[in-house]
PDB file of C-alpha atoms in Angstrom:
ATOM      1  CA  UNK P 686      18.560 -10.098  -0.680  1.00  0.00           C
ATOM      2  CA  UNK P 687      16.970 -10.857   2.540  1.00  0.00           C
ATOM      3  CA  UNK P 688      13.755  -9.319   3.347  1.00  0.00           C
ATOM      4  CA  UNK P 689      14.544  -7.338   6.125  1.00  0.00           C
ATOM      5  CA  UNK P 690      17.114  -5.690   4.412  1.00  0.00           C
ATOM      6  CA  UNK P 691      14.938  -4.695   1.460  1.00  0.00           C
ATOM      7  CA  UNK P 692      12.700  -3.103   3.945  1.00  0.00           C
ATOM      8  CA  UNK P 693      15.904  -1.174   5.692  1.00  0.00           C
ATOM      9  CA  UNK P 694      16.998   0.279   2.201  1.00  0.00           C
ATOM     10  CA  UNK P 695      14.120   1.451   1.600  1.00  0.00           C
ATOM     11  CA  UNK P 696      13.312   3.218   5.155  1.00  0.00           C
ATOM     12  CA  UNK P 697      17.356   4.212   4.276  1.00  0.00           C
ATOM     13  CA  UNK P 698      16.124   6.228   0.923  1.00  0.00           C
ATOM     14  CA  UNK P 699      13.466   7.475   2.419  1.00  0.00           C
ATOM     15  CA  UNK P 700      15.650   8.780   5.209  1.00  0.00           C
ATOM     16  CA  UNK P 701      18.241   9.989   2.968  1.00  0.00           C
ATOM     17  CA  UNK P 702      15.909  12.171   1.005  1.00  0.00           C
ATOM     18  CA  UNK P 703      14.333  14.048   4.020  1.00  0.00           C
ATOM     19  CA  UNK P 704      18.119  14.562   5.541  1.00  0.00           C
ATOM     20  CA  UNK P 705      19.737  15.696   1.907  1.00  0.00           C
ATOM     21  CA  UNK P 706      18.125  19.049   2.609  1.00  0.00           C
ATOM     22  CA  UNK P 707      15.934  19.743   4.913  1.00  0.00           C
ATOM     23  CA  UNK P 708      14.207  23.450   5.802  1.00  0.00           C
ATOM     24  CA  UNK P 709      12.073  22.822   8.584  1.00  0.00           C
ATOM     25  CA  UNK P 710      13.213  20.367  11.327  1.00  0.00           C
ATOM     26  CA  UNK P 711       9.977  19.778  12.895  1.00  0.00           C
ATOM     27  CA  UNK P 712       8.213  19.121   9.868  1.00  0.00           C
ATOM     28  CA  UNK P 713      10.997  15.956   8.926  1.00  0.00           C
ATOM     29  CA  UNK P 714      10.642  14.767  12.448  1.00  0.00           C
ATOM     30  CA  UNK P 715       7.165  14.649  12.095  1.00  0.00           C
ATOM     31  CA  UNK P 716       7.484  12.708   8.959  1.00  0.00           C
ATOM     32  CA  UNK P 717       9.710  10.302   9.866  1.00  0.00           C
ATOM     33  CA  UNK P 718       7.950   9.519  12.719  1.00  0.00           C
ATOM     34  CA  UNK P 719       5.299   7.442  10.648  1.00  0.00           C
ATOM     35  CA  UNK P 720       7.620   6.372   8.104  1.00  0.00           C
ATOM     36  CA  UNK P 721       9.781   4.515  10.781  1.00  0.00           C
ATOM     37  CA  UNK P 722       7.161   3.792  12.765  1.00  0.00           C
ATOM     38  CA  UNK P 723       7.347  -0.156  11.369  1.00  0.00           C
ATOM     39  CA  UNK P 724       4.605  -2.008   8.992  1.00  0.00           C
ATOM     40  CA  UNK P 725       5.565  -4.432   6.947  1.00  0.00           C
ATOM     41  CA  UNK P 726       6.192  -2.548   3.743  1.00  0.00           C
ATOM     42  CA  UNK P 727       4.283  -4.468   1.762  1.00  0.00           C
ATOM     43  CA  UNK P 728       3.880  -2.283  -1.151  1.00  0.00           C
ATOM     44  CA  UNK P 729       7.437  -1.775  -1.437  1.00  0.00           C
ATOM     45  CA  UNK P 730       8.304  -5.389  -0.671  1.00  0.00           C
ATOM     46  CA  UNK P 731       5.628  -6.106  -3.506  1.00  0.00           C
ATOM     47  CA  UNK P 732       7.920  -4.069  -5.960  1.00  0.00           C
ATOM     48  CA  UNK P 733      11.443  -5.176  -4.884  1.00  0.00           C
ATOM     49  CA  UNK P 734      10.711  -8.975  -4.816  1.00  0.00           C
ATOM     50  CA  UNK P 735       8.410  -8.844  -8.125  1.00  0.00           C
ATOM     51  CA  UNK P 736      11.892  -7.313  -9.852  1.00  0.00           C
ATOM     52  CA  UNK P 737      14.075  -9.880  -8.617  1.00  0.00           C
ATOM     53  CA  UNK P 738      11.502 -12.640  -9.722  1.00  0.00           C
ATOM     54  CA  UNK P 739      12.384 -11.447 -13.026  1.00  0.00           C
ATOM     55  CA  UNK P 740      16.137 -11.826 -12.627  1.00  0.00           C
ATOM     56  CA  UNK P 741      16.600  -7.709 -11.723  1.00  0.00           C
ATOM     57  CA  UNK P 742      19.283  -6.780  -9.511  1.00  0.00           C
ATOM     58  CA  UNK P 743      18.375  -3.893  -6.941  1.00  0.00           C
ATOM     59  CA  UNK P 744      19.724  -0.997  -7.550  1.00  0.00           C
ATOM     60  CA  UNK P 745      19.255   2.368  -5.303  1.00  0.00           C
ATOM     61  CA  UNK P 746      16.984   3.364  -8.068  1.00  0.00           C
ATOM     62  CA  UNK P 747      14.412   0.567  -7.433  1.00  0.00           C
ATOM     63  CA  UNK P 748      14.842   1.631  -3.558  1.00  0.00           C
ATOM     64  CA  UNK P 749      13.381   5.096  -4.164  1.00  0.00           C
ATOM     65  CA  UNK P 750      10.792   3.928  -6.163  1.00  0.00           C
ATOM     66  CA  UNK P 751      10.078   1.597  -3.606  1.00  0.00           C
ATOM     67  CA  UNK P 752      10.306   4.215  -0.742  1.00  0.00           C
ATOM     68  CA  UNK P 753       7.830   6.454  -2.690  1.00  0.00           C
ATOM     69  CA  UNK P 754       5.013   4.194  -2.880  1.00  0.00           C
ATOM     70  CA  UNK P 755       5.654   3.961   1.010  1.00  0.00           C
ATOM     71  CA  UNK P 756       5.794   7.454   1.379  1.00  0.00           C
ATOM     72  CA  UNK P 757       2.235   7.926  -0.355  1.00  0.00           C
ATOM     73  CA  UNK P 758       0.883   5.251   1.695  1.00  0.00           C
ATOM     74  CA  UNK P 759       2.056   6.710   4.983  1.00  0.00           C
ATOM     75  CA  UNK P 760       1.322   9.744   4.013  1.00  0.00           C
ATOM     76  CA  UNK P 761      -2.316   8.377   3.532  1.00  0.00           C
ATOM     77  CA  UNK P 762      -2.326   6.625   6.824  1.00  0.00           C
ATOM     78  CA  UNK P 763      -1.595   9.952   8.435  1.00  0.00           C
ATOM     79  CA  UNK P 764      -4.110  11.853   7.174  1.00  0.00           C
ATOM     80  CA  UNK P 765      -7.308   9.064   7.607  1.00  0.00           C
ATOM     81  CA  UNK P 766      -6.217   8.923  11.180  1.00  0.00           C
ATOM     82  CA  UNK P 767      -7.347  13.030  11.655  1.00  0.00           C
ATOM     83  CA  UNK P 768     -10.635  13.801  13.887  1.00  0.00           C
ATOM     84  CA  UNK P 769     -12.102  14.801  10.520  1.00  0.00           C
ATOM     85  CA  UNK P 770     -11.485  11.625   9.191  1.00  0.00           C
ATOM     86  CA  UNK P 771     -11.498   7.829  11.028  1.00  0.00           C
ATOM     87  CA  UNK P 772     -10.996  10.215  14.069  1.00  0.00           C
ATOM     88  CA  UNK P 773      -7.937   6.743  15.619  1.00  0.00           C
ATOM     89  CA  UNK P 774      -5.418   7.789  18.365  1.00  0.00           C
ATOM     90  CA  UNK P 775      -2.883   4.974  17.247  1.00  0.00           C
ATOM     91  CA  UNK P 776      -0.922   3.542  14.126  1.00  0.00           C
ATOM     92  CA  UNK P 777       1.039   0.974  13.734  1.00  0.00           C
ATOM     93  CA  UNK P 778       1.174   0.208  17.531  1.00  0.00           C
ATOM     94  CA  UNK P 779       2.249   3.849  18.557  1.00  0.00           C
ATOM     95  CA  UNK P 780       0.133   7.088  18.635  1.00  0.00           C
ATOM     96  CA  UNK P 781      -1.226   8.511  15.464  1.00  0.00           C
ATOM     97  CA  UNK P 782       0.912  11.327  14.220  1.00  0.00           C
ATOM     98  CA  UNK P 783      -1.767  14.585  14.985  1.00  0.00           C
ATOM     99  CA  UNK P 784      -1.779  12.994  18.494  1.00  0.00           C
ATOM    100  CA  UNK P 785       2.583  13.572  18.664  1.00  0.00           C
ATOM    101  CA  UNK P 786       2.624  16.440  16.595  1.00  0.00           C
ATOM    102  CA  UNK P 787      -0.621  17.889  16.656  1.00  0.00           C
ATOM    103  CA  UNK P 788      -2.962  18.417  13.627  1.00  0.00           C
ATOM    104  CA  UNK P 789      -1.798  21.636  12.111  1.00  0.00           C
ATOM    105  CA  UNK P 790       1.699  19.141  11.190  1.00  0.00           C
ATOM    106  CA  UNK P 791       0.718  16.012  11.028  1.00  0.00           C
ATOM    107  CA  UNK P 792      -1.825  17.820   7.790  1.00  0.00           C
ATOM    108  CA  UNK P 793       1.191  19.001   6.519  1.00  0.00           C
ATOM    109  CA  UNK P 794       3.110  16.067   6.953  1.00  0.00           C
ATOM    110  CA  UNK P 795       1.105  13.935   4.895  1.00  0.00           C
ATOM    111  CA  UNK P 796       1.115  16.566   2.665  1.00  0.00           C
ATOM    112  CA  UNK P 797       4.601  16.190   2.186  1.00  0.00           C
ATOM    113  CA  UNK P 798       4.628  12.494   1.758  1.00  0.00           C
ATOM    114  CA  UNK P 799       2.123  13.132  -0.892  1.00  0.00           C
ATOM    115  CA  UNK P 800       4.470  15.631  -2.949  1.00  0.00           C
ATOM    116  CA  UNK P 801       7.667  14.835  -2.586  1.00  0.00           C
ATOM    117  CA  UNK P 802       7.685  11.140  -3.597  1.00  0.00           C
ATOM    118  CA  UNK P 803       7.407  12.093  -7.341  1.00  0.00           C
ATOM    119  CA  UNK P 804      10.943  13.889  -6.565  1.00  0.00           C
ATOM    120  CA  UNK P 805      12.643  11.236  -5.430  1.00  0.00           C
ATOM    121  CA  UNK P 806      11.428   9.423  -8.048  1.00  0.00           C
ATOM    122  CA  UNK P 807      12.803  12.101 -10.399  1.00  0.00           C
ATOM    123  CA  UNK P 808      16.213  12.334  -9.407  1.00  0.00           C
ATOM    124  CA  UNK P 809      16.442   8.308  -9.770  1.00  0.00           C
ATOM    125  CA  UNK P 810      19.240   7.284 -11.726  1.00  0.00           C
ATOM    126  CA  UNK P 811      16.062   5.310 -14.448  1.00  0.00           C
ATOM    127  CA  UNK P 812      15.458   6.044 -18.010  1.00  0.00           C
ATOM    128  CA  UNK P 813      13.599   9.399 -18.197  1.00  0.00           C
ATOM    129  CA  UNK P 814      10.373   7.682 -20.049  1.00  0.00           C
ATOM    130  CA  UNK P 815      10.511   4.885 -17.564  1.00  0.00           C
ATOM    131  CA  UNK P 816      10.235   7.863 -14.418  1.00  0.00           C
ATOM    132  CA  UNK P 817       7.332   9.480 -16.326  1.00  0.00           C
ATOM    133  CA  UNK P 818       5.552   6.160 -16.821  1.00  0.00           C
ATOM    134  CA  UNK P 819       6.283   5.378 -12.811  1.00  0.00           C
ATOM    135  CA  UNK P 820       5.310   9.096 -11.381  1.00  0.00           C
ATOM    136  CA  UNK P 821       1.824   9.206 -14.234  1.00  0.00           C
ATOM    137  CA  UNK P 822       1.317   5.651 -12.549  1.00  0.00           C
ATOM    138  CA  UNK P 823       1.476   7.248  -9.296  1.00  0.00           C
ATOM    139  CA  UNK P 824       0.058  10.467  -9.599  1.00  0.00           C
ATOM    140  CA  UNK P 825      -3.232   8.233 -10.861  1.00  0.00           C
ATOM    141  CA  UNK P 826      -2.952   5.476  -8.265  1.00  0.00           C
ATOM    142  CA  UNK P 827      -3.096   7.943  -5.610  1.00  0.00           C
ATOM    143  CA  UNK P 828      -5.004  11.720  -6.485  1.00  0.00           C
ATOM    144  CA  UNK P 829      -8.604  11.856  -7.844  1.00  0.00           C
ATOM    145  CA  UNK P 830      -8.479   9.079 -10.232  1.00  0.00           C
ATOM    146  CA  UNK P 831      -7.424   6.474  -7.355  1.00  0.00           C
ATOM    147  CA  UNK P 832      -6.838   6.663  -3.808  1.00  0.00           C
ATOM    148  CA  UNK P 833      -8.036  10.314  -2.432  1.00  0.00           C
ATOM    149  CA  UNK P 834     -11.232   9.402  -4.966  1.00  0.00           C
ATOM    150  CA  UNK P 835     -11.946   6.042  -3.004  1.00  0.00           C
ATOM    151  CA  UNK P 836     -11.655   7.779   0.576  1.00  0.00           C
ATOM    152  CA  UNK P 837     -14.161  10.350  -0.413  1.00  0.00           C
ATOM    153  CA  UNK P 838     -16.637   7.754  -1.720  1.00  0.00           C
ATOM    154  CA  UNK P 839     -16.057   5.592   1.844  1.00  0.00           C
ATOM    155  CA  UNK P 840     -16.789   8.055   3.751  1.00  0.00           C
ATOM    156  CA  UNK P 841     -19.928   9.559   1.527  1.00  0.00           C
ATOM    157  CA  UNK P 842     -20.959   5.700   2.189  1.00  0.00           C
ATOM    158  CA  UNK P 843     -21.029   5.742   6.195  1.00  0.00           C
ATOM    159  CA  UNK P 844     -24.180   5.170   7.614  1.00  0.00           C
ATOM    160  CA  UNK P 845     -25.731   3.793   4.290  1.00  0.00           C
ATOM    161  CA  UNK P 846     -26.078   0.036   2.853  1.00  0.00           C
ATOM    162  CA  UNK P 847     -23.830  -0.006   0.128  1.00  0.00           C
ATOM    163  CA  UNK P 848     -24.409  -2.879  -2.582  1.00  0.00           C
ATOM    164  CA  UNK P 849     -21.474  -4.531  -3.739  1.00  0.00           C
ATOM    165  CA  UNK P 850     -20.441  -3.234  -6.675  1.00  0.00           C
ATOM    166  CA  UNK P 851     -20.643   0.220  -5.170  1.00  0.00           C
ATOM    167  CA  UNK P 852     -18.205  -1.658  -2.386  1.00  0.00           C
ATOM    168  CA  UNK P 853     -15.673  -2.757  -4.549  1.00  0.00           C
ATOM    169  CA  UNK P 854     -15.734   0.328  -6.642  1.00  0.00           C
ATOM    170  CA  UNK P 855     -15.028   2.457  -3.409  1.00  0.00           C
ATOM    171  CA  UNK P 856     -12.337  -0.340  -1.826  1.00  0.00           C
ATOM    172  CA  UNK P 857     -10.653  -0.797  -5.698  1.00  0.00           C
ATOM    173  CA  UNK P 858      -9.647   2.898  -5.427  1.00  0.00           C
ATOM    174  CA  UNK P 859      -9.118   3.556  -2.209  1.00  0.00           C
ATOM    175  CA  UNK P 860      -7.013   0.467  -1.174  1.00  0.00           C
ATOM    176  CA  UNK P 861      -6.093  -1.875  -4.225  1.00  0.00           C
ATOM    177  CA  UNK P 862      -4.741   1.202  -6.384  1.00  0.00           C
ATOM    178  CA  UNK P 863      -1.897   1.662  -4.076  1.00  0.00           C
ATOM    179  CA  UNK P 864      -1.534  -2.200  -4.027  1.00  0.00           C
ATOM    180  CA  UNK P 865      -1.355  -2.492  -7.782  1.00  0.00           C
ATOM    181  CA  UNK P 866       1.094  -0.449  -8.520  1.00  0.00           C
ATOM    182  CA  UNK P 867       4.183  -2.323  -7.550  1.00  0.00           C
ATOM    183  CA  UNK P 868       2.682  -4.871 -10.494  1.00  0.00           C
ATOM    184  CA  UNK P 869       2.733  -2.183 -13.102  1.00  0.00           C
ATOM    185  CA  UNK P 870       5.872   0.024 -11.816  1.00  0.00           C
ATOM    186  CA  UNK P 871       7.300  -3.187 -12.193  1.00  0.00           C
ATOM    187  CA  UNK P 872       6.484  -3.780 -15.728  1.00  0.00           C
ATOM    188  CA  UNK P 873       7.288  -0.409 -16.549  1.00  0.00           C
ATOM    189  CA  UNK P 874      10.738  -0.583 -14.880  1.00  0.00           C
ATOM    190  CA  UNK P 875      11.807  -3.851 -16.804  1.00  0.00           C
ATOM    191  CA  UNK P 876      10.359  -2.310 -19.755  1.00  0.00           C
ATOM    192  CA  UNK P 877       8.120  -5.980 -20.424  1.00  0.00           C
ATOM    193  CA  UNK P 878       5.838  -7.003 -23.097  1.00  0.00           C
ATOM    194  CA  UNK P 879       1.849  -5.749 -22.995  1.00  0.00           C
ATOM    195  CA  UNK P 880       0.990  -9.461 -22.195  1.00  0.00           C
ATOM    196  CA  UNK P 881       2.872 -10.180 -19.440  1.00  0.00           C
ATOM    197  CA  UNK P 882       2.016  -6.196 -18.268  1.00  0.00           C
ATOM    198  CA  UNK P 883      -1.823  -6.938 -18.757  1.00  0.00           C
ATOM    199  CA  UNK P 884      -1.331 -10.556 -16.472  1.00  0.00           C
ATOM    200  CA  UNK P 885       0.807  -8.504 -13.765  1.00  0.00           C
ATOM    201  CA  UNK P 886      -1.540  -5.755 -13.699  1.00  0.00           C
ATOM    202  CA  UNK P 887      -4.556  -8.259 -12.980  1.00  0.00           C
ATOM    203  CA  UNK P 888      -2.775 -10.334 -10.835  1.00  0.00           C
ATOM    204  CA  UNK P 889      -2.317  -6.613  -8.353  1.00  0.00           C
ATOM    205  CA  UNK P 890      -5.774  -5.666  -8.954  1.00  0.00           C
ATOM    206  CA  UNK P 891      -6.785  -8.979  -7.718  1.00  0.00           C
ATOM    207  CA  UNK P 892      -4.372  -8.771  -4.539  1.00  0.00           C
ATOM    208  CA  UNK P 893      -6.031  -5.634  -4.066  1.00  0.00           C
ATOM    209  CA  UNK P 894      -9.096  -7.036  -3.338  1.00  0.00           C
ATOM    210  CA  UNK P 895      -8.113  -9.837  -1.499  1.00  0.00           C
ATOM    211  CA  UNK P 896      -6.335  -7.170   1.170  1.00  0.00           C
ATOM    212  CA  UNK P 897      -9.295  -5.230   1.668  1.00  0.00           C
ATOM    213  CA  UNK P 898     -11.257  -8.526   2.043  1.00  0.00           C
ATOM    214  CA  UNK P 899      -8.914  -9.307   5.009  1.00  0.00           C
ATOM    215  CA  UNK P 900      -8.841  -5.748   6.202  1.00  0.00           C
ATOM    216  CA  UNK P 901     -12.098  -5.770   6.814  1.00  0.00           C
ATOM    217  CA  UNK P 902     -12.345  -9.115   8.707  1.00  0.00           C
ATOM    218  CA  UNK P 903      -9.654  -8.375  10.886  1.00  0.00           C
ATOM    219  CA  UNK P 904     -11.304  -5.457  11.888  1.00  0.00           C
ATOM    220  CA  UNK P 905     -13.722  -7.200  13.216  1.00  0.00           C
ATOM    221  CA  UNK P 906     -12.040 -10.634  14.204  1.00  0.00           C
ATOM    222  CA  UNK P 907      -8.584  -9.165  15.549  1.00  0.00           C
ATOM    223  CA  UNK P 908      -7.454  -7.124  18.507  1.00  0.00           C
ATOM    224  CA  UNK P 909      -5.102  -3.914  19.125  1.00  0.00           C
ATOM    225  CA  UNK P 910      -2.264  -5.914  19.632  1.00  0.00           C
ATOM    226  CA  UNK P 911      -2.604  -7.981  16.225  1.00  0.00           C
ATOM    227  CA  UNK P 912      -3.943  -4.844  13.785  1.00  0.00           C
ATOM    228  CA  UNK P 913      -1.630  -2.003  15.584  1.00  0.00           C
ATOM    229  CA  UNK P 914      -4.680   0.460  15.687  1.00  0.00           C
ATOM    230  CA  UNK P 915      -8.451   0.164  17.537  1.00  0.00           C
ATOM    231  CA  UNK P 916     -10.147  -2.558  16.351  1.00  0.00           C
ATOM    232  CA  UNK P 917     -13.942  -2.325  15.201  1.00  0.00           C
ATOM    233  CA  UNK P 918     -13.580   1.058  13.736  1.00  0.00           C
ATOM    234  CA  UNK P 919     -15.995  -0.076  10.745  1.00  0.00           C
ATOM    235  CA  UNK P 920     -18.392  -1.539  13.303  1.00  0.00           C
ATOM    236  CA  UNK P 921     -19.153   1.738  15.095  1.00  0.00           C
ATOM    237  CA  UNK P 922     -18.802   4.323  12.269  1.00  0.00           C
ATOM    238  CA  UNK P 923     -21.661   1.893  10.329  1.00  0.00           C
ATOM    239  CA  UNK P 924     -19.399   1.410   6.934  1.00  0.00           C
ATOM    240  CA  UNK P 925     -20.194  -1.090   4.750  1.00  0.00           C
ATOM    241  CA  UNK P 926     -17.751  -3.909   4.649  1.00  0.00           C
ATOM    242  CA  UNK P 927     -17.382  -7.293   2.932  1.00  0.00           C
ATOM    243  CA  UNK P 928     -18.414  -9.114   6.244  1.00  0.00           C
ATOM    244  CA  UNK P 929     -21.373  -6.632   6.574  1.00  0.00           C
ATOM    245  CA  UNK P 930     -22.512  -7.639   3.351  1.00  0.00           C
ATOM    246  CA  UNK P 931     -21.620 -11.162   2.710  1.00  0.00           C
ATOM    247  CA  UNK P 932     -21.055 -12.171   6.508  1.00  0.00           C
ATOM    248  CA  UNK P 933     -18.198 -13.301   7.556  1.00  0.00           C
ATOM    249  CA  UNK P 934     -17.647 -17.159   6.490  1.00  0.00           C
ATOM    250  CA  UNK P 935     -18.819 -15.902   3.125  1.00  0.00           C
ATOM    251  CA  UNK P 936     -16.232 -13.116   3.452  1.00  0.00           C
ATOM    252  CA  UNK P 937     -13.329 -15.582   4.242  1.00  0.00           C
ATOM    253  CA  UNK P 938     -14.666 -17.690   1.659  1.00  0.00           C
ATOM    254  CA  UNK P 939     -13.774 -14.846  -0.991  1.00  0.00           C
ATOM    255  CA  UNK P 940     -10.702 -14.246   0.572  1.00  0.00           C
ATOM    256  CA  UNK P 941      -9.301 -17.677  -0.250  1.00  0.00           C
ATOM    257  CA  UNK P 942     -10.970 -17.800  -3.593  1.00  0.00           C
ATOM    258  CA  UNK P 943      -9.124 -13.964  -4.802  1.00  0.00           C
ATOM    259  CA  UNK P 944      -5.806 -15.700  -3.194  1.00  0.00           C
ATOM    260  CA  UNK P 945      -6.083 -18.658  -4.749  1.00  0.00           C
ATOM    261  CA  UNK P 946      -6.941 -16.621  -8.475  1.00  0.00           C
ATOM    262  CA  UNK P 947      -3.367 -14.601  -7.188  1.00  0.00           C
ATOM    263  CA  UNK P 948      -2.168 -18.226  -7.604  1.00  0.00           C
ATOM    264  CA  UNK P 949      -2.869 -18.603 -10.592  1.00  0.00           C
ATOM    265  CA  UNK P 950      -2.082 -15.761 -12.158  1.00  0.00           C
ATOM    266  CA  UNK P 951       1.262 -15.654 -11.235  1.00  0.00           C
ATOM    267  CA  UNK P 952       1.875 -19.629 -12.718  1.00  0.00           C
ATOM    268  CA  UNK P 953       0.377 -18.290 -16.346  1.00  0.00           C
ATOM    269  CA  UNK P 954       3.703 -15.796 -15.937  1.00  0.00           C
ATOM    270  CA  UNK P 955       5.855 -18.667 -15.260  1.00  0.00           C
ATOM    271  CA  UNK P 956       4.428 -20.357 -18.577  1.00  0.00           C
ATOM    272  CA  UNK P 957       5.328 -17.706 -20.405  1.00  0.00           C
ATOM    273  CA  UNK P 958       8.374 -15.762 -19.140  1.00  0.00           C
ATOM    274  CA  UNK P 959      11.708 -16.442 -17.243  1.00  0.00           C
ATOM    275  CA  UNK P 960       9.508 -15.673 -13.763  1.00  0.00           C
ATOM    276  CA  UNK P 961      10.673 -17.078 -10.533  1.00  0.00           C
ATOM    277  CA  UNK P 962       7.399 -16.524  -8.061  1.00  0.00           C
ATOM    278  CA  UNK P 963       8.541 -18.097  -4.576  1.00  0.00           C
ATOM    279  CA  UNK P 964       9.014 -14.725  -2.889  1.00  0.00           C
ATOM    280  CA  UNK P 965       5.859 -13.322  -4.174  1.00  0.00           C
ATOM    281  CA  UNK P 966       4.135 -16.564  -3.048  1.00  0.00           C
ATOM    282  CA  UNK P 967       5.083 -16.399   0.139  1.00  0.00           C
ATOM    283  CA  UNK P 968       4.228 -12.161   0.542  1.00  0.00           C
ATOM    284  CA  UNK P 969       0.547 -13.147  -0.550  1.00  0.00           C
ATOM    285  CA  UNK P 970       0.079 -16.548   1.445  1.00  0.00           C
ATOM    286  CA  UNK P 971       0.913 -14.273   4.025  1.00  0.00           C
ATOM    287  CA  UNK P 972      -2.197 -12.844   3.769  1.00  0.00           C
ATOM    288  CA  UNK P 973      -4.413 -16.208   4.300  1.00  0.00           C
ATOM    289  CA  UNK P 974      -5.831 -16.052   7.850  1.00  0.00           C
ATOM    290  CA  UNK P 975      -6.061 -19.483   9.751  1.00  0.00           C
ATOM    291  CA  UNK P 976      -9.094 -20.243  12.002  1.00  0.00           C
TER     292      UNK P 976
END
C-alpha cells in the first residue's frame, strides 16, 4: 500500500470516529482542524510500514491504532502552541488552533485528542490483551511518565544551561516517547519474541533522538516555509538545544551518527527474523539533512 494512502486511512479513522457520534459540533470542527491540517504522519507511517515489513496485512484495526498515536500527537501540538506555552500563531503552515478557535476550545480540543484515542483503540477489532498492552503503552508514552513529563521539564529548563544528560532526559520524554511507540505497538500487535521487541524498541528510542537532533537544527537553519511554524523559537525563548550545546556541525555530526546506529539496528532484525526494512529505510533517511 502506497504511502499516501496509509496516511488517508488513517486521517479516514480518525474522521470516522469524531463523525460516529458527535455532541458538540464546534468542538469536532475544532479538532479536525489540526488533525487534517497535513504533516507527514510520521508516527503513524512508522507503525503501518514497520507491520508490513513483517509480512502484516493492514487491517482497519492497525488504522486506529495508527490514528491514535496521531491524535495524541496533535493533540500535543495544540496545546504547546497556547500563550502559556511556546506562545506560536501557526502549525503546520496554517494558524495555530487557539488562534481559529480561540483558547477556551482549542484547551479542550487537545483535551479530547488526549482521551479519546484510548477509545478508539478499544473498540478495535485486536485481541483484548494486545489493546491493553497498546493503550498501557500509550497512556505511559504520553501522561506523566513520558510526554506531558518532558514538556514540563523543557520548559522548567528555559533560560538555564542545561548539561546534556539533563537534555536528553527532557527531549527522550518529551519527543522520542511518542516516536517509540510505533516500534513497540508494533511488537505488541504481532505478538513477537522479547529479542526482536528489545532490538525494535532501541532502534525507536534511537530515532527518537535523532528527530529531536534535527528538530532542533532546523529551528535554527530552516525557514517558515520549510518547518510550517516560526522559525527560531528556541533561539529567543533561551532553551537549551543540541546546537546550543554541541554547536551545530557537532550537532549534525550526531545526527548522522544516531541515523546511521537506526541502520544498523534494523539489519540485526533482518539477521534474525523474516524483516523486510526498505520502507522503514527510506521514512528515516528522510530525516538526513543535506548541506
Amino acid at each position: 500500500m502506497r504511502q499516501e494512502e496509509k496516511r488517508n486511512r488513517v486521517e479516514e479513522a480518525i474522521r470516522s470516529f469524531y463523525e460516529e457520534k458527535t455532541v458538540a459540533p464546534h468542538l469536532v470542527d475544532s479538532v479536525l482542524y489540526s488533525i487534517q491540517a497535513g504533516g507527514k504522519r510520521l508516527r503513524p507511517l512508522l507503525l503501518l510500514e514497520l507491520l508490513e515489513a513483517f509480512g502484516q496485512d493492514l487491517t482497519d484495526a492497525h488504522f486506529q491504532v495508527a490514528g491514535a498515536l496521531e491524535m495524541v500527537h496533535t493533540g500535543s501540538l495544540i496545546h504547546d502552541d497556547l500563550p502559556a506555552m511556546d506562545d506560536d500563531d501557526y502549525r503546520r503552515g496554517q494558524l495555530t488552533n487557539h488562534k481559529k478557535f480561540g483558547e477556551d476550545l482549542a484547551i479542550l480540543a487537545g483535551d479530547a485528542l488526549f482521551l479519546d484515542p484510548f477509545g478508539m483503540i478499544a473498540t478495535s477489532q485486536l485481541p483484548d490483551t494486545v489493546k491493553v498492552a497498546l493503550i498501557l503503552e500509550l497512556s505511559d508514552a504520553s501522561g506523566s511518565r513520558g510526554m506531558v513529563a518532558g514538556q514540563v521539564l523543557d520548559m522548567e529548563g528555559e533560560h538555564k544551561q542545561l548539561t546534556l544528560e539533563e537534555l536528553q532526559t527532557i527531549h527522550a520524554n518529551k519527543t522520542g516517547r511518542l516516536l517509540a511507540y510505533p516500534f513497540i505497538a508494533a511488537g505488541s500487535i504481532l505478538e513477537l519474541e522479547a529479542d526482536i521487541r528489545q532490538l525494535l524498541k532501541q532502534l525507536g528510542q534511537k530515532l527518537g533522538l535523532a528527530f529531536q537532533v534535527r528538530d532542533d537544527i532546523l529551528d535554527l537553519v530552516a525557514d517558515f516555509e520549510a518547518l510550517g511554524k516560526t522559525p527560531q523559537k528556541d533561539l529567543v525563548a533561551e532553551k537549551s538545544t543540541y546546537p546550543a550545546l554541541l554547536g551545530l556541525e557537532a550537532s549534525k555530526a550526531l545526527l548522522e551518527r544516531e541515523l546511521d546506529a537506526c541502520g544498523d539496528l534494523l539489519d540485526q532484525l533482518v539477521a534474525i527474523c523474516a524483516f523486510h526494512p526498505q520502507a522503514i529505510k527510506k521514512l528515516i533517511e528522510g530525516l538526513r539533512i543535506h548541506g
